[in-house]
Each structure stands twice: as structure tokens, then as C-alpha cells.
Amino acid sequence: GAVVSQHPSWVICKSGTSVKIECRSLDFQATTMFWYRQFPKQSLMLMATSNEGSKATYEQGVEKDKFLINHASLTLSTLTVTSAHPEDSSFYICSAGVVRATDTQYFGPGTRLTVL
Amino acid sequence: KNEVEQSPQNLTAQEGEFITINCSYSVGISALHWLQQHPGGGIVSLFMLSSGKKKHGRLIATINIQEKHSSLHITASHPRDSAVYICAVRPMGSNYQLIWGAGTKLIIKP
């Protein structure tokens, strides 16, 4: 099956710094990538949808300037958490969508962000 | 009422038991996903269904579109199956947006 990777798998940073998380589709071209956030013991929450070469569409309540998304190519999307604060500590998951006869979505392994 | 309901919320069973996790939804859908999330967070996509039944190893997923219901079965369960199992549906007319169930936490005891 298709593989989606995320890097880093975990990161610890100081409050006020920016953190970039990469999401790559390894063996297919993803027309659409999604970024999710998951708090402990809760379901995934969609943050934004990004299409290659265009601006991301953010869900209500998600700060665009806080969570910068760049979908530079059909195999790479990045999420940058700017000026991170402890409340941004969470598990961030990306998924990549493939436009085929049966559209499907492949999930990355996630990145655990801890902001001190 | 949530649009996607999973039951049970928690399930503990002995190794070897046959496991069933249920997912009911209230919207028209074009596809339903079953996903597995292990402690530590990584998510694995198990199945995507739009009709009928799929099998992969010891896992079987079924869906009844008319009844708006899907089940995930695990045969000969093993402690390594312990994880959270999540049902997510793609509403009709949506490209990729998913509505997520709350998940079922499964623990298989040796």
C-alpha cells in the first residue's frame, strides 16, 4: 500500500520557537494533504486541507498565522507551528489523498510535539 | 448525537477470542475507513469500504450501506492487536473530509 512518512516523529522545543513538520508521500503523488491534531484520548481534529500549489483551507478555529502549511509539491507538505507555546503540545498527523477510481487517504505515523 | 458512533468504547478480551467492533453512522457516505492507532500514536489504515466485505489476514470488515452500519472483526485475537480502532466516514459529496468516530480501545490479555 501507499506510504506516508512524517519527520520528525517527535520534537521537544522551547516556548517561542517555531517547529516544522514534514509530511511526504513516498511512492505516490498526493493531490491533497490533510493535517490533523489529536489531544490525549480524543479523536483526530482536522486542522487544514492543502492542495499542491495553492493555499491551504483551514478549519474554523484554526489560526492560519499560527499553523503555516505549505504544499510545495505533490509529495511534500509542511506544517510549521510558529511561536510555539505549551498549549500547542499535541500529536500532529498528516494524511495524503490519492485521486483514483476509489479515492482513499493514507495516514502518516504522526509527530509528537512537546513545547516546554 | 454524534454522526459516527462506535461501540463498545472499551473492550478487554482474552487472547484467541473473536472480536467485533461496531460503527453506526447517520449520514449518507461514499466510503468508510477503519483505522488502527497504537499506543504512541501511529495510525495505520486498515480498510476502506464502500460496500460488502473485505478481509486482510485476521481482520474482516463489513458494511451495510442501507443500515448505515459497519463492523470490524478480529479472529484469533492476539495481544499485539491491542490498540484503538477508529471508524471514519466520508460523507457523500465530500472529496476527502472525514467524520470520525471516538474510537474503541481494545485490550487483548495473554
Short mmCIF file of N, CA and C in Angstrom, two decimals, chain A residues 31-32 34 36 38 41-46 49 59 91 93 96-100 102-110 112, chain B residues 31 33 35 37 39-45 47-48 50 84 86-88 90 94-103 105:
data_model
loop_
_atom_site.label_atom_id
_atom_site.label_comp_id
_atom_site.label_asym_id
_atom_site.label_seq_id
_atom_site.Cartn_x
_atom_site.Cartn_y
_atom_site.Cartn_z
N THR A 31 -2.47 14.59 -4.39
CA THR A 31 -3.04 15.86 -4.83
C THR A 31 -3.49 16.70 -3.64
N THR A 32 -3.85 16.03 -2.58
CA THR A 32 -4.36 16.72 -1.40
C THR A 32 -3.74 16.12 -0.15
N PHE A 34 -3.73 16.44 4.23
CA PHE A 34 -4.51 16.90 5.38
C PHE A 34 -3.63 16.92 6.61
N TYR A 36 -3.96 16.91 10.78
CA TYR A 36 -4.83 16.67 11.92
C TYR A 36 -4.05 16.91 13.20
N GLN A 38 -4.35 15.77 17.39
CA GLN A 38 -5.03 14.88 18.32
C GLN A 38 -4.57 15.15 19.73
N LYS A 41 -6.44 11.02 24.29
CA LYS A 41 -7.71 10.32 24.45
C LYS A 41 -8.85 10.97 23.66
N GLN A 42 -8.52 11.72 22.66
CA GLN A 42 -9.55 12.34 21.84
C GLN A 42 -9.36 11.94 20.38
N SER A 43 -10.40 12.17 19.62
CA SER A 43 -10.34 11.83 18.21
C SER A 43 -9.50 12.85 17.44
N LEU A 44 -9.18 12.51 16.20
CA LEU A 44 -8.41 13.44 15.39
C LEU A 44 -9.28 14.64 15.01
N MET A 45 -8.64 15.79 15.01
CA MET A 45 -9.33 17.01 14.62
C MET A 45 -8.66 17.56 13.37
N LEU A 46 -9.43 17.70 12.30
CA LEU A 46 -8.88 18.23 11.07
C LEU A 46 -8.51 19.70 11.26
N THR A 49 -6.71 21.56 5.07
CA THR A 49 -6.57 20.76 3.86
C THR A 49 -5.71 21.56 2.89
N GLU A 59 -9.68 24.85 8.88
CA GLU A 59 -10.94 24.63 9.56
C GLU A 59 -11.20 25.79 10.53
N PHE A 91 -0.29 15.81 19.30
CA PHE A 91 0.13 14.83 18.30
C PHE A 91 -0.41 15.31 16.96
N ILE A 93 -0.83 14.74 12.91
CA ILE A 93 -0.86 13.66 11.93
C ILE A 93 -1.21 14.23 10.57
N ALA A 96 -2.47 11.81 3.21
CA ALA A 96 -2.37 12.19 1.80
C ALA A 96 -3.47 11.52 1.01
N GLY A 97 -4.10 12.31 0.18
CA GLY A 97 -5.20 11.81 -0.62
C GLY A 97 -4.75 11.50 -2.04
N VAL A 98 -5.29 10.43 -2.56
CA VAL A 98 -4.95 9.99 -3.92
C VAL A 98 -6.21 9.98 -4.75
N VAL A 99 -6.17 10.67 -5.86
CA VAL A 99 -7.34 10.72 -6.72
C VAL A 99 -7.27 9.55 -7.70
N ARG A 100 -8.04 8.55 -7.39
CA ARG A 100 -8.12 7.38 -8.29
C ARG A 100 -9.59 7.04 -8.45
N THR A 102 -11.09 4.84 -6.81
CA THR A 102 -11.58 4.81 -5.43
C THR A 102 -10.68 5.71 -4.62
N ASP A 103 -11.14 6.92 -4.35
CA ASP A 103 -10.32 7.85 -3.59
C ASP A 103 -10.03 7.29 -2.22
N THR A 104 -8.83 7.42 -1.81
CA THR A 104 -8.50 6.94 -0.48
C THR A 104 -7.54 7.90 0.18
N GLN A 105 -7.25 7.64 1.38
CA GLN A 105 -6.45 8.55 2.19
C GLN A 105 -5.46 7.71 2.99
N TYR A 106 -4.20 8.06 2.92
CA TYR A 106 -3.16 7.32 3.63
C TYR A 106 -2.60 8.21 4.73
N PHE A 107 -2.43 7.61 5.90
CA PHE A 107 -2.04 8.38 7.07
C PHE A 107 -0.56 8.24 7.37
N GLY A 108 0.03 9.35 7.79
CA GLY A 108 1.38 9.32 8.29
C GLY A 108 1.40 8.80 9.72
N PRO A 109 2.57 8.49 10.23
CA PRO A 109 2.69 7.93 11.58
C PRO A 109 2.52 8.95 12.69
N GLY A 110 2.53 10.23 12.35
CA GLY A 110 2.32 11.26 13.36
C GLY A 110 3.61 11.84 13.91
N ARG A 112 4.88 13.83 17.49
CA ARG A 112 4.50 14.29 18.83
C ARG A 112 5.31 15.53 19.16
N ALA B 31 -17.72 6.41 1.47
CA ALA B 31 -16.72 5.43 1.92
C ALA B 31 -16.62 5.45 3.43
N HIS B 33 -13.78 4.26 6.55
CA HIS B 33 -12.43 3.80 6.88
C HIS B 33 -12.42 3.13 8.24
N LEU B 35 -9.41 2.36 10.95
CA LEU B 35 -8.02 2.69 11.21
C LEU B 35 -7.62 2.12 12.56
N GLN B 37 -4.86 2.68 15.74
CA GLN B 37 -3.88 3.57 16.35
C GLN B 37 -3.28 2.90 17.57
N PRO B 39 -0.65 2.57 20.88
CA PRO B 39 -0.07 3.46 21.90
C PRO B 39 1.18 4.10 21.35
N GLY B 40 1.35 5.40 21.56
CA GLY B 40 2.46 6.06 20.89
C GLY B 40 1.99 6.82 19.67
N GLY B 41 0.80 6.48 19.17
CA GLY B 41 0.09 7.36 18.26
C GLY B 41 -0.01 6.98 16.81
N GLY B 42 0.92 6.19 16.27
CA GLY B 42 0.91 5.96 14.83
C GLY B 42 -0.39 5.36 14.34
N ILE B 43 -0.88 5.89 13.23
CA ILE B 43 -2.14 5.42 12.68
C ILE B 43 -1.89 4.58 11.45
N VAL B 44 -2.58 3.45 11.40
CA VAL B 44 -2.49 2.57 10.24
C VAL B 44 -3.88 2.44 9.64
N SER B 45 -3.97 2.65 8.36
CA SER B 45 -5.25 2.48 7.68
C SER B 45 -5.47 0.99 7.43
N PHE B 47 -8.76 -0.59 6.47
CA PHE B 47 -9.67 -0.84 5.36
C PHE B 47 -10.33 0.46 4.92
N MET B 48 -10.67 0.51 3.64
CA MET B 48 -11.61 1.49 3.15
C MET B 48 -12.70 0.73 2.43
N SER B 50 -16.70 0.68 0.64
CA SER B 50 -17.89 1.37 0.16
C SER B 50 -19.07 0.40 0.04
N VAL B 84 -6.27 1.27 19.65
CA VAL B 84 -7.55 1.95 19.47
C VAL B 84 -7.96 1.79 18.01
N ILE B 86 -10.48 2.95 15.06
CA ILE B 86 -11.26 4.14 14.75
C ILE B 86 -12.01 3.94 13.44
N CYS B 87 -13.28 4.32 13.47
CA CYS B 87 -14.11 4.31 12.28
C CYS B 87 -14.26 5.76 11.80
N ALA B 88 -14.10 5.98 10.52
CA ALA B 88 -14.28 7.34 9.98
C ALA B 88 -15.02 7.22 8.65
N ARG B 90 -16.62 9.06 5.04
CA ARG B 90 -16.53 10.17 4.10
C ARG B 90 -17.94 10.47 3.60
N SER B 94 -18.39 14.72 -0.44
CA SER B 94 -17.15 15.25 0.09
C SER B 94 -15.98 14.59 -0.61
N ASN B 95 -14.95 15.36 -0.94
CA ASN B 95 -13.79 14.74 -1.56
C ASN B 95 -13.04 13.85 -0.58
N TYR B 96 -12.61 14.44 0.51
CA TYR B 96 -11.80 13.68 1.46
C TYR B 96 -12.18 13.93 2.91
N GLN B 97 -13.01 14.91 3.16
CA GLN B 97 -13.35 15.21 4.55
C GLN B 97 -13.92 13.99 5.23
N LEU B 98 -13.45 13.72 6.40
CA LEU B 98 -13.90 12.56 7.15
C LEU B 98 -14.60 12.98 8.42
N ILE B 99 -15.59 12.22 8.81
CA ILE B 99 -16.21 12.37 10.12
C ILE B 99 -15.74 11.19 10.95
N TRP B 100 -15.20 11.48 12.11
CA TRP B 100 -14.51 10.46 12.90
C TRP B 100 -15.36 9.94 14.03
N GLY B 101 -15.28 8.64 14.26
CA GLY B 101 -15.81 8.08 15.48
C GLY B 101 -14.84 8.32 16.62
N ALA B 102 -15.30 8.07 17.82
CA ALA B 102 -14.47 8.34 19.01
C ALA B 102 -13.43 7.27 19.25
N GLY B 103 -13.57 6.15 18.57
CA GLY B 103 -12.58 5.08 18.75
C GLY B 103 -13.02 4.04 19.76
N LYS B 105 -11.20 1.33 22.31
CA LYS B 105 -9.92 0.88 22.87
C LYS B 105 -10.01 -0.61 23.16
#
